């Protein structure tokens, strides 16, 4: 694959050129890996709280540049300015109070049956992490990847999306300006994922590969690593010995979150939240209410409320503070939305609103009107036969809605998915809440919660094809391993002297 | 104890270096209820800076601390002995804050200076001296919310 020397970054709404930046080559990527690896020890010269304090200071510097960063997020990411505020606030709060994560890393004593406390579990950083970030969040996720590694003491290389790397470059330059200690143990790589991931996989210095990507892409990375391992086989002992080590893979992938609306709630209020949960950032979010499951007794009435709210959404210029829906991140997303809607129509799906596009014919200024598509409940169970819109992640402003007979049926429909990132329920019935807590298959579940919370306790991760390894996740937790330490010295020192 | 019962006391009024710090302490003493979410024994600094550079150098033009006692608050000059955190404020921010007429307006403006810091118009920040979890347990999270610093907008 050709290795470009420069990247042109364009405004997602106007197409205007907003920056030309040098791109990495495989050689420079490997130089950066070596540099970060060499400097990694600098992080270990500080303890967790020193590093946390420095990240907290960095959060302050970010806040002072918020307006500039917001403009970049809007221009290169196409995110509406009101959403870019959320994007920045969530990362600034996370950094400001990052010592909160110590609770996941604190050394823990274990007590034996005899009451002895000879064992401790200590958490040790895995080592250099290579991180790949998605296009839809120009700053929050790549900066979390960088910051979480710094916090726990891992060197890190982050590859922001080549569609929107400028915000991260600006964030990194703020780190340089403040002379962040041990910055040599952090770096950015500007390169397309297609080949950059291979460099990360091949380097024995990279211990963790952390990616936020589509589930299929994540699986492809595993396949690539398998192929690479195969090439390293040594058969001199008569059986295959793989000379390259395991890597720690940490994948944050797609979501196809269910949202259940029962018949005992204020429909106007829930519809308002539903629209925010489903269409923020033009629905280009892994966590987003993508499959709406509504109790049959309020189904028609709820759709009326929902459509009314959806039609209030303003789409257009993302710099306009009133704009709710900005341009799509790529032509591929536009195409995917069209394909999903067309496929659903083949199943007899009803379109309540939307299904219209604005196509400039260029790679900017692309819109797809917020769309609501009915999928019949009988089509949802067998995923091999279900419409794409139900079974795959709609990473854009198209959402499916279906009807449930009761709570049991709603859970059945919600669980009819290969994904399990998040889910939400709106109900005032305490029994239903308990059923939801116990039976819903997702790593993060929300009950009667308003969407887009800016709260440090918000976790990531997922089950099924939404994340690997499975479970709700806080990044720092995933970047360390537990070391079992049995210290028999108090019992045996005299004996071994 | 209800909010109305909180008292305030300014200790050693003559010890402040600047007029603006004195005025700010007078202002805060009018609204001790702002501190009602903090547990007894909480103690933190208000540091006033004339520029970002002096903030970076940790060199405030004046500093005082607020101590939450059983009855209300005590405002004392200088740094607290074992400060929980430092609330840093630019002089421009303080000048505007002390002109607000109600505690709601004060909280709104404080929030604005935190959310949209501006070297010319005013800014605030805070530096934690204790662990976030400890400070949350002492009531600082709620305090920050009441004071307008931490907010989670109902709608984005």
XYZ file of C-alpha atoms in Angstrom:
653
model
C 0.000 0.000 0.000
C 1.302 3.470 -0.901
C 2.544 5.450 2.055
C 1.412 9.060 1.756
C 3.763 11.776 2.949
C 1.113 14.335 3.777
C -2.487 14.307 4.849
C -5.020 16.941 3.961
C -7.704 17.460 6.568
C -10.933 18.967 5.328
C -13.859 20.605 7.050
C -16.630 17.988 7.150
C -19.314 20.548 6.415
C -17.750 22.983 3.956
C -14.972 20.896 2.437
C -12.514 23.696 3.146
C -8.935 22.567 3.713
C -8.188 23.105 7.400
C -4.776 21.561 7.664
C -2.040 19.663 5.915
C 0.065 17.528 8.180
C 2.984 15.175 7.667
C 2.047 11.518 7.767
C 4.055 8.720 9.312
C 5.680 5.943 7.359
C 6.309 2.412 8.668
C 9.844 3.536 9.465
C 8.761 6.548 11.518
C 6.102 4.476 13.266
C 8.776 2.035 14.370
C 11.068 4.857 15.436
C 8.249 6.223 17.579
C 7.601 2.800 19.105
C 11.288 2.528 20.013
C 11.391 6.050 21.425
C 8.315 5.516 23.575
C 9.631 2.174 24.772
C 12.971 3.736 25.675
C 11.299 6.527 27.647
C 8.757 4.346 29.392
C 10.908 4.146 32.526
C 10.303 7.895 33.064
C 6.727 7.109 33.974
C 7.837 4.653 36.609
C 9.909 7.363 38.258
C 6.640 8.950 39.344
C 3.978 7.310 41.441
C 0.307 7.037 40.450
C -0.682 10.197 42.318
C 2.068 12.297 40.759
C 0.953 11.202 37.323
C -2.682 11.850 38.278
C -1.804 15.336 39.495
C -0.068 16.092 36.194
C -3.040 14.886 34.168
C -5.276 17.021 36.349
C -3.096 20.031 35.509
C -3.309 19.088 31.853
C -7.111 19.106 32.160
C -6.873 22.720 33.290
C -4.729 23.595 30.265
C -7.276 21.899 28.025
C -10.064 23.900 29.589
C -8.266 27.134 28.852
C -8.061 26.082 25.207
C -11.570 24.701 25.104
C -12.919 27.143 22.607
C -10.086 26.467 20.146
C -10.423 22.702 20.627
C -14.176 22.887 20.164
C -13.729 24.655 16.848
C -11.379 21.911 15.684
C -13.734 19.136 16.795
C -16.549 20.806 14.870
C -14.485 21.454 11.751
C -12.678 18.163 11.320
C -15.179 15.907 13.089
C -18.387 17.542 11.854
C -19.802 17.312 15.376
C -22.355 20.008 16.201
C -20.841 22.571 18.532
C -23.283 21.724 21.315
C -22.136 18.106 21.215
C -18.464 19.041 21.015
C -18.932 20.734 24.400
C -20.029 17.365 25.828
C -17.141 15.611 24.093
C -14.649 17.954 25.744
C -16.328 18.100 29.143
C -16.352 14.347 29.530
C -12.636 14.080 28.870
C -11.711 17.124 30.956
C -13.678 15.832 33.945
C -12.114 12.413 33.541
C -8.611 13.894 33.601
C -9.303 16.441 36.302
C -10.379 13.744 38.743
C -8.375 10.838 37.337
C -7.027 9.767 40.734
C -10.572 8.419 41.242
C -9.436 5.395 39.193
C -7.001 4.420 41.931
C -9.750 2.324 43.485
C -9.257 -0.168 40.631
C -5.479 -0.285 41.001
C -4.967 -0.177 44.733
C -2.952 -3.096 46.081
C -5.221 -5.521 47.907
C -4.354 -7.800 50.824
C -6.013 -11.244 50.896
C -6.740 -13.069 54.112
C -6.249 -16.826 54.224
C -8.609 -19.242 56.000
C -6.110 -19.239 58.905
C -6.403 -15.456 59.141
C -2.917 -14.744 57.788
C -2.360 -11.804 55.472
C 0.650 -13.011 53.540
C -0.812 -12.468 50.105
C -1.253 -9.236 48.236
C -2.461 -8.533 44.722
C -0.443 -5.755 43.171
C -1.387 -4.175 39.848
C 1.415 -3.812 37.320
C 1.277 -1.896 34.028
C 1.349 -4.200 31.000
C 3.896 -2.095 29.117
C 3.771 -0.168 25.887
C 0.290 0.148 24.424
C -0.526 0.961 20.823
C -3.967 2.488 20.556
C -6.218 3.050 17.587
C -9.063 5.542 17.811
C -12.210 6.049 15.791
C -13.295 8.966 13.660
C -16.463 9.853 15.552
C -14.718 11.232 18.648
C -11.784 13.397 17.596
C -10.576 13.952 21.159
C -12.357 12.099 23.961
C -11.481 8.494 23.124
C -7.923 8.987 21.790
C -7.104 11.228 24.724
C -8.578 8.708 27.158
C -6.358 6.063 25.614
C -3.300 8.268 26.003
C -4.213 9.464 29.489
C -5.189 6.070 30.885
C -1.846 4.617 29.859
C 0.050 7.560 31.312
C -1.941 7.242 34.532
C -1.069 3.590 35.096
C 2.515 3.965 33.868
C 2.454 2.491 30.372
C 4.163 4.122 27.443
C 1.595 4.709 24.720
C 1.294 5.422 21.046
C -2.082 6.632 19.911
C -3.213 6.626 16.320
C -6.109 9.042 15.949
C -8.309 8.720 12.896
C -6.654 10.156 9.800
C -9.990 11.850 9.074
C -9.659 14.047 12.162
C -6.212 14.038 13.765
C -5.850 17.794 14.295
C -7.610 18.001 17.662
C -5.379 15.282 19.105
C -2.295 16.944 17.655
C -3.386 20.147 19.341
C -3.942 18.302 22.640
C -0.472 16.800 22.355
C 1.042 20.208 21.670
C -0.638 21.468 24.864
C 1.196 18.658 26.694
C 4.420 19.862 25.078
C 3.727 23.486 26.017
C 3.202 22.559 29.658
C 6.322 20.418 29.499
C 4.450 17.378 30.781
C 6.999 15.154 32.524
C 7.712 11.844 30.749
C 6.026 13.054 27.573
C 8.673 11.092 25.680
C 6.764 7.991 26.739
C 3.719 9.148 24.778
C 3.371 9.815 21.091
C 0.906 10.056 18.243
C 1.050 8.231 14.949
C -0.582 9.770 11.905
C -1.150 6.896 9.535
C -3.990 4.883 8.076
C -5.069 1.920 10.166
C -4.745 -0.448 7.204
C -0.988 -0.691 7.582
C -0.306 0.991 10.941
C -1.995 -1.889 12.735
C 0.427 -4.335 11.108
C 3.395 -2.358 12.433
C 1.875 -2.477 15.909
C 1.214 -6.203 15.622
C 4.713 -6.974 14.387
C 6.557 -4.985 17.032
C 7.548 -7.103 20.034
C 7.838 -3.866 22.025
C 4.077 -3.347 21.802
C 2.504 -5.329 24.633
C -1.090 -4.146 24.309
C -3.165 -3.331 21.284
C -6.098 -1.187 22.294
C -8.557 -0.381 19.567
C -11.919 1.272 19.355
C -13.369 0.038 16.132
C -16.070 -1.992 14.429
C -16.339 -5.550 15.755
C -15.549 -6.969 12.328
C -12.375 -4.865 12.101
C -11.344 -6.052 15.569
C -11.786 -9.669 14.502
C -9.765 -8.916 11.393
C -6.936 -7.666 13.620
C -6.931 -11.004 15.450
C -6.837 -12.834 12.124
C -3.909 -10.679 11.007
C -2.048 -11.433 14.216
C -2.723 -15.129 13.687
C -1.260 -14.892 10.187
C 1.757 -13.035 11.518
C 2.313 -15.640 14.253
C 2.107 -18.391 11.674
C 4.982 -16.833 9.781
C 7.128 -16.942 12.905
C 6.805 -20.695 13.501
C 9.992 -22.550 14.313
C 9.686 -26.290 13.585
C 13.232 -27.263 14.483
C 12.033 -29.237 17.534
C 9.593 -31.225 15.417
C 6.500 -29.341 16.522
C 5.438 -25.757 15.820
C 6.878 -23.244 18.253
C 5.585 -19.699 17.817
C 8.474 -17.361 18.418
C 6.404 -14.243 18.898
C 4.593 -13.641 22.187
C 0.949 -13.218 23.125
C -0.236 -9.676 23.000
C -2.857 -8.182 25.228
C -5.766 -7.219 23.009
C -8.313 -4.763 24.282
C -11.133 -4.043 21.863
C -13.971 -1.589 22.276
C -16.325 -2.347 19.426
C -19.791 -1.802 18.093
C -23.001 -1.392 20.006
C -26.561 -2.063 19.011
C -28.113 -0.839 22.227
C -31.696 -1.617 23.037
C -33.943 0.902 24.713
C -37.142 -0.420 26.269
C -40.082 1.894 26.838
C -42.837 0.426 28.980
C -46.426 1.573 29.291
C -46.081 3.287 32.663
C -43.963 6.344 31.845
C -44.351 9.923 30.700
C -44.078 9.429 26.958
C -43.186 13.021 26.077
C -40.267 13.061 28.519
C -38.967 9.656 27.478
C -39.303 10.518 23.775
C -37.207 13.635 24.347
C -34.454 11.578 26.017
C -34.800 8.860 23.395
C -34.087 11.337 20.623
C -30.957 12.554 22.410
C -29.876 8.971 23.089
C -30.463 7.875 19.514
C -29.496 10.793 17.312
C -26.751 12.729 19.128
C -23.707 13.079 16.871
C -25.963 11.967 14.004
C -26.172 8.551 15.667
C -22.485 7.979 14.959
C -21.723 6.558 18.366
C -21.047 3.044 19.566
C -23.242 3.687 22.578
C -26.503 4.971 21.226
C -30.066 3.737 21.580
C -30.273 1.959 18.254
C -33.124 -0.508 18.731
C -36.197 0.994 20.359
C -38.550 -1.540 21.896
C -41.937 -0.212 22.955
C -44.810 -1.786 24.872
C -47.699 -2.498 22.498
C -50.267 -0.520 24.507
C -48.436 2.779 23.982
C -46.670 1.965 20.731
C -48.599 4.263 18.371
C -48.780 7.092 20.864
C -45.050 6.838 21.611
C -44.133 6.897 17.922
C -46.168 10.060 17.578
C -44.194 11.682 20.431
C -40.901 10.426 19.051
C -41.515 11.624 15.501
C -42.599 15.025 16.840
C -39.316 15.316 18.761
C -37.297 14.078 15.786
C -38.805 16.600 13.479
C -37.705 19.354 15.854
C -34.088 18.365 15.308
C -32.206 20.939 13.351
C -29.605 19.715 10.953
C -27.025 21.690 9.051
C -24.083 23.917 9.908
C -22.370 22.330 12.934
C -21.007 25.708 14.077
C -24.566 26.908 14.674
C -25.313 26.439 18.410
C -28.858 25.367 17.552
C -27.783 22.569 15.223
C -28.504 19.090 16.527
C -27.380 17.022 13.564
C -24.095 17.711 11.814
C -22.714 16.243 8.625
C -21.897 12.556 8.408
C -18.285 11.601 8.891
C -17.895 9.891 5.548
C -19.604 8.850 2.339
C -19.415 5.281 3.598
C -21.781 6.123 6.461
C -24.237 7.728 4.042
C -24.093 4.646 1.870
C -24.532 2.361 4.868
C -27.659 4.252 5.971
C -29.160 3.997 2.496
C -28.380 0.283 2.269
C -29.863 -0.413 5.698
C -33.067 1.473 4.940
C -33.405 -0.170 1.510
C -32.824 -3.589 3.057
C -35.433 -2.930 5.759
C -37.936 -1.894 3.077
C -37.492 -5.290 1.439
C -38.842 -6.747 4.694
C -41.882 -4.486 4.444
C -40.582 -2.004 7.001
C -42.545 1.173 7.562
C -40.597 4.467 7.590
C -42.145 6.903 10.061
C -39.870 9.804 9.250
C -36.593 10.548 7.492
C -34.940 8.389 4.825
C -33.847 11.471 2.900
C -30.313 12.470 2.133
C -28.358 15.537 1.192
C -25.528 14.457 -1.049
C -23.140 17.130 -2.256
C -21.435 14.580 -4.481
C -18.252 15.334 -2.538
C -16.818 13.839 0.631
C -18.186 16.665 2.801
C -21.551 18.205 3.625
C -23.269 14.823 3.617
C -26.458 14.404 5.625
C -29.010 11.733 6.256
C -32.202 12.937 7.880
C -32.932 11.344 11.284
C -34.901 8.259 10.389
C -37.200 5.913 12.268
C -37.937 2.504 10.765
C -40.404 -0.060 12.056
C -39.121 -3.621 12.147
C -41.817 -6.192 12.777
C -41.159 -8.137 15.991
C -41.366 -11.490 14.205
C -38.329 -10.457 12.101
C -36.144 -9.759 15.130
C -35.657 -13.186 16.675
C -33.670 -15.112 14.078
C -30.615 -12.967 13.452
C -29.632 -14.933 10.350
C -32.813 -13.704 8.714
C -33.323 -10.312 10.377
C -32.909 -7.015 8.487
C -29.423 -5.477 8.689
C -30.841 -2.517 10.541
C -31.832 -4.795 13.415
C -28.878 -7.148 13.517
C -25.973 -4.813 12.688
C -24.855 -1.511 14.141
C -26.430 1.454 12.336
C -23.586 3.927 12.781
C -25.611 6.871 11.602
C -28.986 8.533 12.142
C -31.261 5.572 11.347
C -32.996 3.764 14.192
C -35.306 0.781 14.349
C -38.424 0.526 16.465
C -40.460 -2.552 17.315
C -43.344 -3.627 19.490
C -43.241 -5.809 22.626
C -46.214 -7.592 24.199
C -44.924 -7.355 27.753
C -41.697 -7.124 29.783
C -40.674 -10.696 29.035
C -41.127 -10.086 25.338
C -39.203 -6.798 25.527
C -36.242 -8.571 27.143
C -36.380 -11.304 24.502
C -36.272 -8.711 21.723
C -33.510 -6.691 23.406
C -31.366 -9.799 23.817
C -31.875 -10.785 20.188
C -28.563 -9.216 19.212
C -24.942 -10.123 18.636
C -23.968 -7.033 20.597
C -24.138 -6.124 24.262
C -22.672 -2.727 24.987
C -25.417 -0.794 26.746
C -29.173 -0.902 27.235
C -31.742 1.289 28.892
C -35.252 0.847 30.237
C -37.925 3.378 31.055
C -40.513 2.040 33.464
C -41.925 2.867 36.862
C -42.583 -0.782 37.682
C -40.056 -2.036 40.255
C -40.596 -5.643 39.272
C -39.751 -4.837 35.655
C -36.611 -3.059 36.827
C -35.430 -6.191 38.644
C -36.137 -8.348 35.595
C -34.173 -5.910 33.449
C -31.209 -5.929 35.876
C -31.063 -9.699 35.907
C -31.932 -10.698 32.378
C -30.770 -8.010 30.003
C -27.615 -9.094 28.184
C -25.353 -6.022 28.137
C -22.311 -4.879 30.077
C -23.749 -1.481 31.001
C -27.400 -1.040 31.769
C -29.251 2.124 32.620
C -32.601 2.434 34.312
C -34.720 5.558 33.938
C -31.566 7.505 33.210
C -31.321 10.521 31.020
C -28.785 10.077 28.223
C -25.300 11.520 27.730
C -24.367 11.676 31.400
C -21.098 13.419 32.151
C -20.103 11.321 35.131
C -16.781 9.777 36.016
C -18.513 6.531 36.993
C -19.717 5.957 33.418
C -18.030 2.804 32.174
C -17.227 1.478 28.730
C -16.930 -2.090 27.502
C -19.489 -4.631 26.477
C -20.252 -8.310 26.062
C -20.815 -10.489 22.984
C -19.317 -8.704 19.953
C -19.241 -5.301 21.654
C -15.952 -5.706 23.484
C -13.095 -8.024 24.172
C -12.439 -8.984 26.904
C -16.052 -8.859 28.029
C -17.499 -6.750 30.797
C -17.934 -3.161 31.859
C -14.601 -1.400 31.658
C -12.608 1.447 33.044
C -9.549 1.888 30.846
C -6.922 2.010 33.622
C -8.210 -1.313 34.919
C -7.583 -2.956 31.552
C -4.043 -1.688 31.194
C -2.595 -3.459 34.207
C -2.352 -7.056 35.306
C -2.751 -8.435 38.800
C 0.385 -9.897 40.342
C -0.125 -12.432 43.133
C 2.494 -11.912 45.819
C 2.830 -14.478 48.595
C 5.352 -13.238 51.130
C 6.090 -15.970 53.661
C 8.870 -13.976 55.335
C 6.970 -13.296 58.597
C 6.384 -17.059 59.039
C 9.610 -18.493 57.711
C 12.400 -15.983 58.077
C 13.923 -17.745 61.066
C 13.672 -21.122 59.351
C 15.515 -20.106 56.226
C 18.205 -18.007 57.879
C -28.589 21.787 61.060
C -30.544 23.735 58.499
C -28.937 26.110 56.047
C -30.385 29.153 57.791
C -28.591 28.321 61.008
C -25.081 28.525 59.562
C -22.949 31.350 60.847
C -19.834 32.962 59.473
C -16.884 34.606 61.037
C -13.955 36.448 59.470
C -10.835 35.977 61.559
C -7.999 38.508 61.691
C -9.477 40.918 59.180
C -6.353 43.059 59.094
C -4.069 40.248 57.999
C -5.129 40.251 54.340
C -2.647 41.597 51.842
C -5.186 42.978 49.432
C -8.409 44.919 49.528
C -9.999 42.573 47.028
C -9.395 39.541 49.250
C -10.947 41.415 52.162
C -13.975 42.269 50.039
C -14.274 38.701 48.865
C -14.226 37.364 52.414
C -16.963 39.851 53.341
C -18.958 38.667 50.363
C -18.573 34.982 51.225
C -19.460 35.611 54.847
C -22.894 36.737 53.663
C -23.577 33.300 52.181
C -22.295 30.645 54.594
C -25.007 28.313 53.269
C -22.873 27.860 50.130
C -20.674 25.683 52.335
C -23.456 23.685 53.947
C -22.679 20.486 51.999
C -19.183 20.246 53.451
C -18.613 18.139 56.523
C -17.311 19.710 59.711
C -13.559 20.041 59.591
C -13.403 20.685 55.853
C -10.842 23.351 55.132
C -9.774 24.749 51.803
C -7.922 27.658 50.281
C -9.121 30.515 48.108
C -6.063 31.701 46.173
C -6.197 34.892 44.124
C -3.910 35.229 41.113
C -3.123 38.189 38.898
C -2.276 36.027 35.867
C -2.057 32.496 34.542
C 1.710 32.723 34.835
C 1.576 33.387 38.566
C -0.924 30.540 38.874
C 1.517 28.219 37.103
C 4.206 29.376 39.525
C 1.819 28.865 42.452
C 2.373 32.429 43.534
C -0.965 33.997 44.519
C -1.321 37.690 45.291
C -3.421 36.809 48.288
C -4.813 33.698 49.910
C -7.296 32.840 52.598
C -9.003 29.687 53.738
C -12.489 28.671 54.722
C -12.934 26.255 57.591
C -16.247 24.503 58.094
C -16.939 24.222 61.802
C -19.949 22.833 63.641
C -21.895 26.073 63.382
C -20.896 27.461 60.047
C -17.713 28.803 58.537
C -14.582 30.578 59.666
C -12.634 32.584 57.111
C -8.966 32.935 57.958
C -6.053 34.613 56.191
C -3.298 32.486 54.653
C -3.218 28.875 53.621
C -4.991 26.196 55.609
C -2.686 23.921 57.592
C -3.956 20.794 55.908
C -5.864 22.179 52.967
C -8.285 19.851 51.173
C -7.999 21.754 47.913
C -7.223 25.129 46.459
C -9.826 27.141 44.626
C -7.806 29.397 42.346
C -9.391 32.586 41.033
C -8.175 35.356 38.800
C -8.513 38.857 40.199
C -10.821 39.769 37.311
C -13.095 36.894 38.224
C -13.201 37.914 41.888
C -13.997 41.528 40.987
C -17.051 40.358 39.063
C -18.079 37.676 41.541
C -18.293 40.045 44.482
C -20.646 42.269 42.535
C -23.290 39.565 42.182
C -26.443 40.210 44.148
C -27.574 36.712 45.038
C -25.915 33.384 45.730
C -27.600 31.982 42.614
C -26.012 34.678 40.448
C -22.708 34.055 42.216
C -22.893 30.321 41.474
C -23.812 30.944 37.856
C -20.897 33.291 37.336
C -18.487 30.971 39.128
C -19.652 28.173 36.837
C -19.153 30.366 33.807
C -15.590 31.211 34.836
C -14.890 27.512 35.264
C -16.579 26.423 32.041
C -15.273 29.197 29.852
C -12.064 30.454 31.404
C -10.673 33.572 29.833
C -7.398 35.204 30.768
C -8.871 38.660 30.217
C -12.430 38.266 31.448
C -11.775 35.934 34.342
C -11.202 32.320 35.257
C -11.271 29.902 38.131
C -9.727 26.503 38.662
C -9.064 24.142 41.511
C -6.209 21.934 42.578
C -6.994 18.889 44.666
C -4.728 18.308 47.645
C -6.488 15.144 48.699
C -7.841 12.184 46.793
C -10.985 12.775 44.774
C -12.782 9.992 46.631
C -11.876 11.539 50.005
C -13.112 14.932 48.838
C -16.350 13.437 47.537
C -16.875 11.856 50.956
C -16.282 15.263 52.581
C -19.059 16.776 50.482
C -16.940 18.712 47.993
C -18.679 17.197 44.952
C -22.030 18.450 46.149
C -20.418 21.732 47.189
C -18.971 22.172 43.688
C -22.391 21.523 42.217
C -24.064 24.057 44.530
C -21.293 26.544 43.806
C -21.918 26.206 40.082
C -18.544 24.627 39.287
C -19.621 21.109 38.446
C -22.732 20.734 36.448
C -24.293 18.163 34.244
C -26.637 19.922 31.899
C -30.042 18.384 31.545
C -29.752 18.526 27.794
C -26.759 18.727 25.573
